[in-house]
Amino acid sequence: MNKLKPFHLAVPVKDLEETRVFYREVMGFEEGRSSECWVDFNFYGHQFVIHKVDIKEDIEVNPVDGKAVPVPHFGVVLDWSDWETLSKRLKESNIDFVIEPYVRFEGQVGEQATMFFMDPSGNALEFKSFKNEEDLFAK
């Protein structure tokens, strides 16, 4: 298998400074380069950029495991202990979860811990961890 390459993701934000503080202080991401209209972050080794633009306020959802999953969304698959640490930090920061941290598909192939929440600009994030990481692409 090839070495996993970092991805680059740019997302729109309505308030650059508020969203910058969220990713730096709440999420704990290291800040990189920036300008008056964008900021780079180290998103678990990936290049994540927030861009100040006018954005729409509504979001679509799809049903998964009986929950309304926001679409689009993005995040990272973490080790189980890192997922638990992040979940605890977000709860202590009083994050308003779209879907509270829980384990879905329990006892099945693809069993995973997951949580969904929004950044201050309404971008949906999902962080998950697989009980068995080999199940990431299992059918």
JSON list of C-alpha atoms in Angstrom, two decimals:
[
{"chain": "A", "resi": 1, "resn": "MET", "atom": "CA", "xyz": [0.00, 0.00, 0.00]},
{"chain": "A", "resi": 2, "resn": "ASN", "atom": "CA", "xyz": [1.25, 3.48, -0.84]},
{"chain": "A", "resi": 3, "resn": "LYS", "atom": "CA", "xyz": [2.03, 5.93, 1.92]},
{"chain": "A", "resi": 4, "resn": "LEU", "atom": "CA", "xyz": [-1.05, 8.02, 2.65]},
{"chain": "A", "resi": 5, "resn": "LYS", "atom": "CA", "xyz": [-0.64, 11.53, 1.25]},
{"chain": "A", "resi": 6, "resn": "PRO", "atom": "CA", "xyz": [-1.96, 14.62, 3.02]},
{"chain": "A", "resi": 7, "resn": "PHE", "atom": "CA", "xyz": [-5.16, 16.00, 1.57]},
{"chain": "A", "resi": 8, "resn": "HIS", "atom": "CA", "xyz": [-5.97, 19.68, 1.04]},
{"chain": "A", "resi": 9, "resn": "LEU", "atom": "CA", "xyz": [-9.44, 20.89, 1.98]},
{"chain": "A", "resi": 10, "resn": "ALA", "atom": "CA", "xyz": [-10.72, 24.46, 1.81]},
{"chain": "A", "resi": 11, "resn": "VAL", "atom": "CA", "xyz": [-14.07, 25.38, 3.37]},
{"chain": "A", "resi": 12, "resn": "PRO", "atom": "CA", "xyz": [-16.11, 28.58, 3.40]},
{"chain": "A", "resi": 13, "resn": "VAL", "atom": "CA", "xyz": [-16.59, 30.52, 6.65]},
{"chain": "A", "resi": 14, "resn": "LYS", "atom": "CA", "xyz": [-18.76, 33.52, 7.41]},
{"chain": "A", "resi": 15, "resn": "ASP", "atom": "CA", "xyz": [-16.63, 34.95, 10.25]},
{"chain": "A", "resi": 16, "resn": "LEU", "atom": "CA", "xyz": [-12.90, 34.36, 9.76]},
{"chain": "A", "resi": 17, "resn": "GLU", "atom": "CA", "xyz": [-11.78, 35.34, 13.28]},
{"chain": "A", "resi": 18, "resn": "GLU", "atom": "CA", "xyz": [-14.49, 33.42, 15.16]},
{"chain": "A", "resi": 19, "resn": "THR", "atom": "CA", "xyz": [-13.86, 30.30, 13.09]},
{"chain": "A", "resi": 20, "resn": "ARG", "atom": "CA", "xyz": [-10.07, 30.74, 13.37]},
{"chain": "A", "resi": 21, "resn": "VAL", "atom": "CA", "xyz": [-10.36, 30.76, 17.19]},
{"chain": "A", "resi": 22, "resn": "PHE", "atom": "CA", "xyz": [-12.57, 27.64, 17.08]},
{"chain": "A", "resi": 23, "resn": "TYR", "atom": "CA", "xyz": [-10.08, 25.59, 15.06]},
{"chain": "A", "resi": 24, "resn": "ARG", "atom": "CA", "xyz": [-7.05, 26.90, 16.97]},
{"chain": "A", "resi": 25, "resn": "GLU", "atom": "CA", "xyz": [-8.39, 26.93, 20.54]},
{"chain": "A", "resi": 26, "resn": "VAL", "atom": "CA", "xyz": [-11.24, 24.38, 20.67]},
{"chain": "A", "resi": 27, "resn": "MET", "atom": "CA", "xyz": [-9.93, 21.87, 18.13]},
{"chain": "A", "resi": 28, "resn": "GLY", "atom": "CA", "xyz": [-6.28, 22.47, 19.03]},
{"chain": "A", "resi": 29, "resn": "PHE", "atom": "CA", "xyz": [-5.04, 22.73, 15.42]},
{"chain": "A", "resi": 30, "resn": "GLU", "atom": "CA", "xyz": [-1.74, 24.48, 14.73]},
{"chain": "A", "resi": 31, "resn": "GLU", "atom": "CA", "xyz": [-2.20, 27.58, 12.60]},
{"chain": "A", "resi": 32, "resn": "GLY", "atom": "CA", "xyz": [-0.06, 28.04, 9.50]},
{"chain": "A", "resi": 33, "resn": "ARG", "atom": "CA", "xyz": [-0.02, 30.77, 6.87]},
{"chain": "A", "resi": 34, "resn": "SER", "atom": "CA", "xyz": [-2.85, 33.28, 6.65]},
{"chain": "A", "resi": 35, "resn": "SER", "atom": "CA", "xyz": [-4.11, 36.45, 5.00]},
{"chain": "A", "resi": 36, "resn": "GLU", "atom": "CA", "xyz": [-7.03, 38.79, 5.63]},
{"chain": "A", "resi": 37, "resn": "CYS", "atom": "CA", "xyz": [-9.39, 36.30, 3.94]},
{"chain": "A", "resi": 38, "resn": "TRP", "atom": "CA", "xyz": [-8.00, 32.78, 4.67]},
{"chain": "A", "resi": 39, "resn": "VAL", "atom": "CA", "xyz": [-6.13, 30.73, 7.30]},
{"chain": "A", "resi": 40, "resn": "ASP", "atom": "CA", "xyz": [-4.24, 27.41, 6.97]},
{"chain": "A", "resi": 41, "resn": "PHE", "atom": "CA", "xyz": [-4.33, 24.78, 9.74]},
{"chain": "A", "resi": 42, "resn": "ASN", "atom": "CA", "xyz": [-2.59, 21.49, 10.39]},
{"chain": "A", "resi": 43, "resn": "PHE", "atom": "CA", "xyz": [-5.61, 19.12, 10.46]},
{"chain": "A", "resi": 44, "resn": "TYR", "atom": "CA", "xyz": [-4.01, 15.88, 11.74]},
{"chain": "A", "resi": 45, "resn": "GLY", "atom": "CA", "xyz": [-1.22, 16.25, 9.17]},
{"chain": "A", "resi": 46, "resn": "HIS", "atom": "CA", "xyz": [-3.50, 17.51, 6.39]},
{"chain": "A", "resi": 47, "resn": "GLN", "atom": "CA", "xyz": [-3.74, 21.03, 4.97]},
{"chain": "A", "resi": 48, "resn": "PHE", "atom": "CA", "xyz": [-7.05, 22.55, 6.00]},
{"chain": "A", "resi": 49, "resn": "VAL", "atom": "CA", "xyz": [-7.94, 26.10, 4.97]},
{"chain": "A", "resi": 50, "resn": "ILE", "atom": "CA", "xyz": [-10.81, 28.33, 6.03]},
{"chain": "A", "resi": 51, "resn": "HIS", "atom": "CA", "xyz": [-11.85, 31.02, 3.51]},
{"chain": "A", "resi": 52, "resn": "LYS", "atom": "CA", "xyz": [-14.01, 34.06, 4.34]},
{"chain": "A", "resi": 53, "resn": "VAL", "atom": "CA", "xyz": [-16.95, 34.09, 1.89]},
{"chain": "A", "resi": 54, "resn": "ASP", "atom": "CA", "xyz": [-20.71, 34.61, 1.87]},
{"chain": "A", "resi": 55, "resn": "ILE", "atom": "CA", "xyz": [-22.20, 31.19, 2.63]},
{"chain": "A", "resi": 56, "resn": "LYS", "atom": "CA", "xyz": [-25.66, 29.66, 2.64]},
{"chain": "A", "resi": 57, "resn": "GLU", "atom": "CA", "xyz": [-27.21, 28.86, 6.00]},
{"chain": "A", "resi": 58, "resn": "ASP", "atom": "CA", "xyz": [-29.12, 25.65, 5.23]},
{"chain": "A", "resi": 59, "resn": "ILE", "atom": "CA", "xyz": [-27.75, 22.11, 5.34]},
{"chain": "A", "resi": 60, "resn": "GLU", "atom": "CA", "xyz": [-29.01, 18.82, 3.94]},
{"chain": "A", "resi": 61, "resn": "VAL", "atom": "CA", "xyz": [-29.19, 15.54, 5.87]},
{"chain": "A", "resi": 62, "resn": "ASN", "atom": "CA", "xyz": [-29.21, 11.82, 5.08]},
{"chain": "A", "resi": 63, "resn": "PRO", "atom": "CA", "xyz": [-30.43, 9.06, 7.41]},
{"chain": "A", "resi": 64, "resn": "VAL", "atom": "CA", "xyz": [-27.67, 6.78, 8.77]},
{"chain": "A", "resi": 65, "resn": "ASP", "atom": "CA", "xyz": [-28.25, 4.39, 11.69]},
{"chain": "A", "resi": 66, "resn": "GLY", "atom": "CA", "xyz": [-31.47, 6.25, 12.57]},
{"chain": "A", "resi": 67, "resn": "LYS", "atom": "CA", "xyz": [-29.74, 9.65, 12.77]},
{"chain": "A", "resi": 68, "resn": "ALA", "atom": "CA", "xyz": [-29.93, 12.71, 10.50]},
{"chain": "A", "resi": 69, "resn": "VAL", "atom": "CA", "xyz": [-26.35, 12.98, 9.21]},
{"chain": "A", "resi": 70, "resn": "PRO", "atom": "CA", "xyz": [-25.46, 16.44, 7.83]},
{"chain": "A", "resi": 71, "resn": "VAL", "atom": "CA", "xyz": [-24.22, 16.50, 4.23]},
{"chain": "A", "resi": 72, "resn": "PRO", "atom": "CA", "xyz": [-21.66, 17.63, 3.31]},
{"chain": "A", "resi": 73, "resn": "HIS", "atom": "CA", "xyz": [-19.37, 16.92, 6.24]},
{"chain": "A", "resi": 74, "resn": "PHE", "atom": "CA", "xyz": [-15.70, 16.14, 6.77]},
{"chain": "A", "resi": 75, "resn": "GLY", "atom": "CA", "xyz": [-13.35, 14.93, 9.48]},
{"chain": "A", "resi": 76, "resn": "VAL", "atom": "CA", "xyz": [-10.70, 12.37, 10.30]},
{"chain": "A", "resi": 77, "resn": "VAL", "atom": "CA", "xyz": [-10.69, 8.73, 11.41]},
{"chain": "A", "resi": 78, "resn": "LEU", "atom": "CA", "xyz": [-8.83, 8.73, 14.72]},
{"chain": "A", "resi": 79, "resn": "ASP", "atom": "CA", "xyz": [-7.39, 6.04, 16.96]},
{"chain": "A", "resi": 80, "resn": "TRP", "atom": "CA", "xyz": [-9.98, 5.00, 19.57]},
{"chain": "A", "resi": 81, "resn": "SER", "atom": "CA", "xyz": [-8.18, 6.72, 22.47]},
{"chain": "A", "resi": 82, "resn": "ASP", "atom": "CA", "xyz": [-7.69, 9.93, 20.44]},
{"chain": "A", "resi": 83, "resn": "TRP", "atom": "CA", "xyz": [-11.41, 9.91, 19.57]},
{"chain": "A", "resi": 84, "resn": "GLU", "atom": "CA", "xyz": [-12.28, 9.58, 23.27]},
{"chain": "A", "resi": 85, "resn": "THR", "atom": "CA", "xyz": [-9.90, 12.44, 24.15]},
{"chain": "A", "resi": 86, "resn": "LEU", "atom": "CA", "xyz": [-11.41, 14.70, 21.48]},
{"chain": "A", "resi": 87, "resn": "SER", "atom": "CA", "xyz": [-14.95, 13.78, 22.53]},
{"chain": "A", "resi": 88, "resn": "LYS", "atom": "CA", "xyz": [-14.14, 14.70, 26.14]},
{"chain": "A", "resi": 89, "resn": "ARG", "atom": "CA", "xyz": [-12.50, 18.00, 25.13]},
{"chain": "A", "resi": 90, "resn": "LEU", "atom": "CA", "xyz": [-15.49, 18.97, 22.98]},
{"chain": "A", "resi": 91, "resn": "LYS", "atom": "CA", "xyz": [-17.95, 18.14, 25.77]},
{"chain": "A", "resi": 92, "resn": "GLU", "atom": "CA", "xyz": [-15.88, 20.23, 28.20]},
{"chain": "A", "resi": 93, "resn": "SER", "atom": "CA", "xyz": [-15.98, 23.08, 25.64]},
{"chain": "A", "resi": 94, "resn": "ASN", "atom": "CA", "xyz": [-19.81, 22.80, 25.60]},
{"chain": "A", "resi": 95, "resn": "ILE", "atom": "CA", "xyz": [-19.96, 22.00, 21.89]},
{"chain": "A", "resi": 96, "resn": "ASP", "atom": "CA", "xyz": [-23.54, 21.70, 20.64]},
{"chain": "A", "resi": 97, "resn": "PHE", "atom": "CA", "xyz": [-23.43, 18.29, 18.94]},
{"chain": "A", "resi": 98, "resn": "VAL", "atom": "CA", "xyz": [-25.59, 17.58, 15.89]},
{"chain": "A", "resi": 99, "resn": "ILE", "atom": "CA", "xyz": [-25.14, 13.89, 16.79]},
{"chain": "A", "resi": 100, "resn": "GLU", "atom": "CA", "xyz": [-23.78, 13.20, 20.28]},
{"chain": "A", "resi": 101, "resn": "PRO", "atom": "CA", "xyz": [-20.73, 10.92, 20.52]},
{"chain": "A", "resi": 102, "resn": "TYR", "atom": "CA", "xyz": [-21.84, 7.27, 20.39]},
{"chain": "A", "resi": 103, "resn": "VAL", "atom": "CA", "xyz": [-20.92, 3.86, 18.95]},
{"chain": "A", "resi": 104, "resn": "ARG", "atom": "CA", "xyz": [-22.85, 2.82, 15.85]},
{"chain": "A", "resi": 105, "resn": "PHE", "atom": "CA", "xyz": [-23.12, -0.52, 14.07]},
{"chain": "A", "resi": 106, "resn": "GLU", "atom": "CA", "xyz": [-22.26, -2.18, 17.40]},
{"chain": "A", "resi": 107, "resn": "GLY", "atom": "CA", "xyz": [-21.22, -5.80, 17.03]},
{"chain": "A", "resi": 108, "resn": "GLN", "atom": "CA", "xyz": [-21.21, -5.52, 13.21]},
{"chain": "A", "resi": 109, "resn": "VAL", "atom": "CA", "xyz": [-18.50, -5.14, 10.61]},
{"chain": "A", "resi": 110, "resn": "GLY", "atom": "CA", "xyz": [-17.68, -1.43, 10.61]},
{"chain": "A", "resi": 111, "resn": "GLU", "atom": "CA", "xyz": [-18.42, -0.84, 14.32]},
{"chain": "A", "resi": 112, "resn": "GLN", "atom": "CA", "xyz": [-17.37, 2.73, 14.98]},
{"chain": "A", "resi": 113, "resn": "ALA", "atom": "CA", "xyz": [-17.48, 5.59, 17.43]},
{"chain": "A", "resi": 114, "resn": "THR", "atom": "CA", "xyz": [-18.71, 8.79, 15.81]},
{"chain": "A", "resi": 115, "resn": "MET", "atom": "CA", "xyz": [-19.80, 12.34, 16.57]},
{"chain": "A", "resi": 116, "resn": "PHE", "atom": "CA", "xyz": [-21.02, 15.26, 14.49]},
{"chain": "A", "resi": 117, "resn": "PHE", "atom": "CA", "xyz": [-20.90, 18.97, 15.26]},
{"chain": "A", "resi": 118, "resn": "MET", "atom": "CA", "xyz": [-20.69, 22.29, 13.43]},
{"chain": "A", "resi": 119, "resn": "ASP", "atom": "CA", "xyz": [-17.96, 24.88, 13.36]},
{"chain": "A", "resi": 120, "resn": "PRO", "atom": "CA", "xyz": [-19.08, 28.50, 13.99]},
{"chain": "A", "resi": 121, "resn": "SER", "atom": "CA", "xyz": [-19.72, 28.96, 10.25]},
{"chain": "A", "resi": 122, "resn": "GLY", "atom": "CA", "xyz": [-22.02, 25.93, 9.95]},
{"chain": "A", "resi": 123, "resn": "ASN", "atom": "CA", "xyz": [-19.52, 23.49, 8.38]},
{"chain": "A", "resi": 124, "resn": "ALA", "atom": "CA", "xyz": [-20.41, 19.98, 9.58]},
{"chain": "A", "resi": 125, "resn": "LEU", "atom": "CA", "xyz": [-17.60, 17.86, 11.02]},
{"chain": "A", "resi": 126, "resn": "GLU", "atom": "CA", "xyz": [-17.55, 14.15, 11.78]},
{"chain": "A", "resi": 127, "resn": "PHE", "atom": "CA", "xyz": [-14.82, 12.48, 13.77]},
{"chain": "A", "resi": 128, "resn": "LYS", "atom": "CA", "xyz": [-14.89, 8.71, 14.02]},
{"chain": "A", "resi": 129, "resn": "SER", "atom": "CA", "xyz": [-12.85, 5.72, 15.10]},
{"chain": "A", "resi": 130, "resn": "PHE", "atom": "CA", "xyz": [-13.25, 2.11, 14.05]},
{"chain": "A", "resi": 131, "resn": "LYS", "atom": "CA", "xyz": [-13.17, -0.71, 16.57]},
{"chain": "A", "resi": 132, "resn": "ASN", "atom": "CA", "xyz": [-11.17, -2.57, 13.89]},
{"chain": "A", "resi": 133, "resn": "GLU", "atom": "CA", "xyz": [-9.39, -0.14, 11.56]},
{"chain": "A", "resi": 134, "resn": "GLU", "atom": "CA", "xyz": [-9.28, -2.81, 8.82]},
{"chain": "A", "resi": 135, "resn": "ASP", "atom": "CA", "xyz": [-13.08, -2.33, 8.55]},
{"chain": "A", "resi": 136, "resn": "LEU", "atom": "CA", "xyz": [-12.64, 1.21, 7.17]},
{"chain": "A", "resi": 137, "resn": "PHE", "atom": "CA", "xyz": [-13.64, 0.10, 3.65]},
{"chain": "A", "resi": 138, "resn": "ALA", "atom": "CA", "xyz": [-15.34, -3.21, 4.52]},
{"chain": "A", "resi": 139, "resn": "LYS", "atom": "CA", "xyz": [-18.61, -4.06, 2.78]}
]
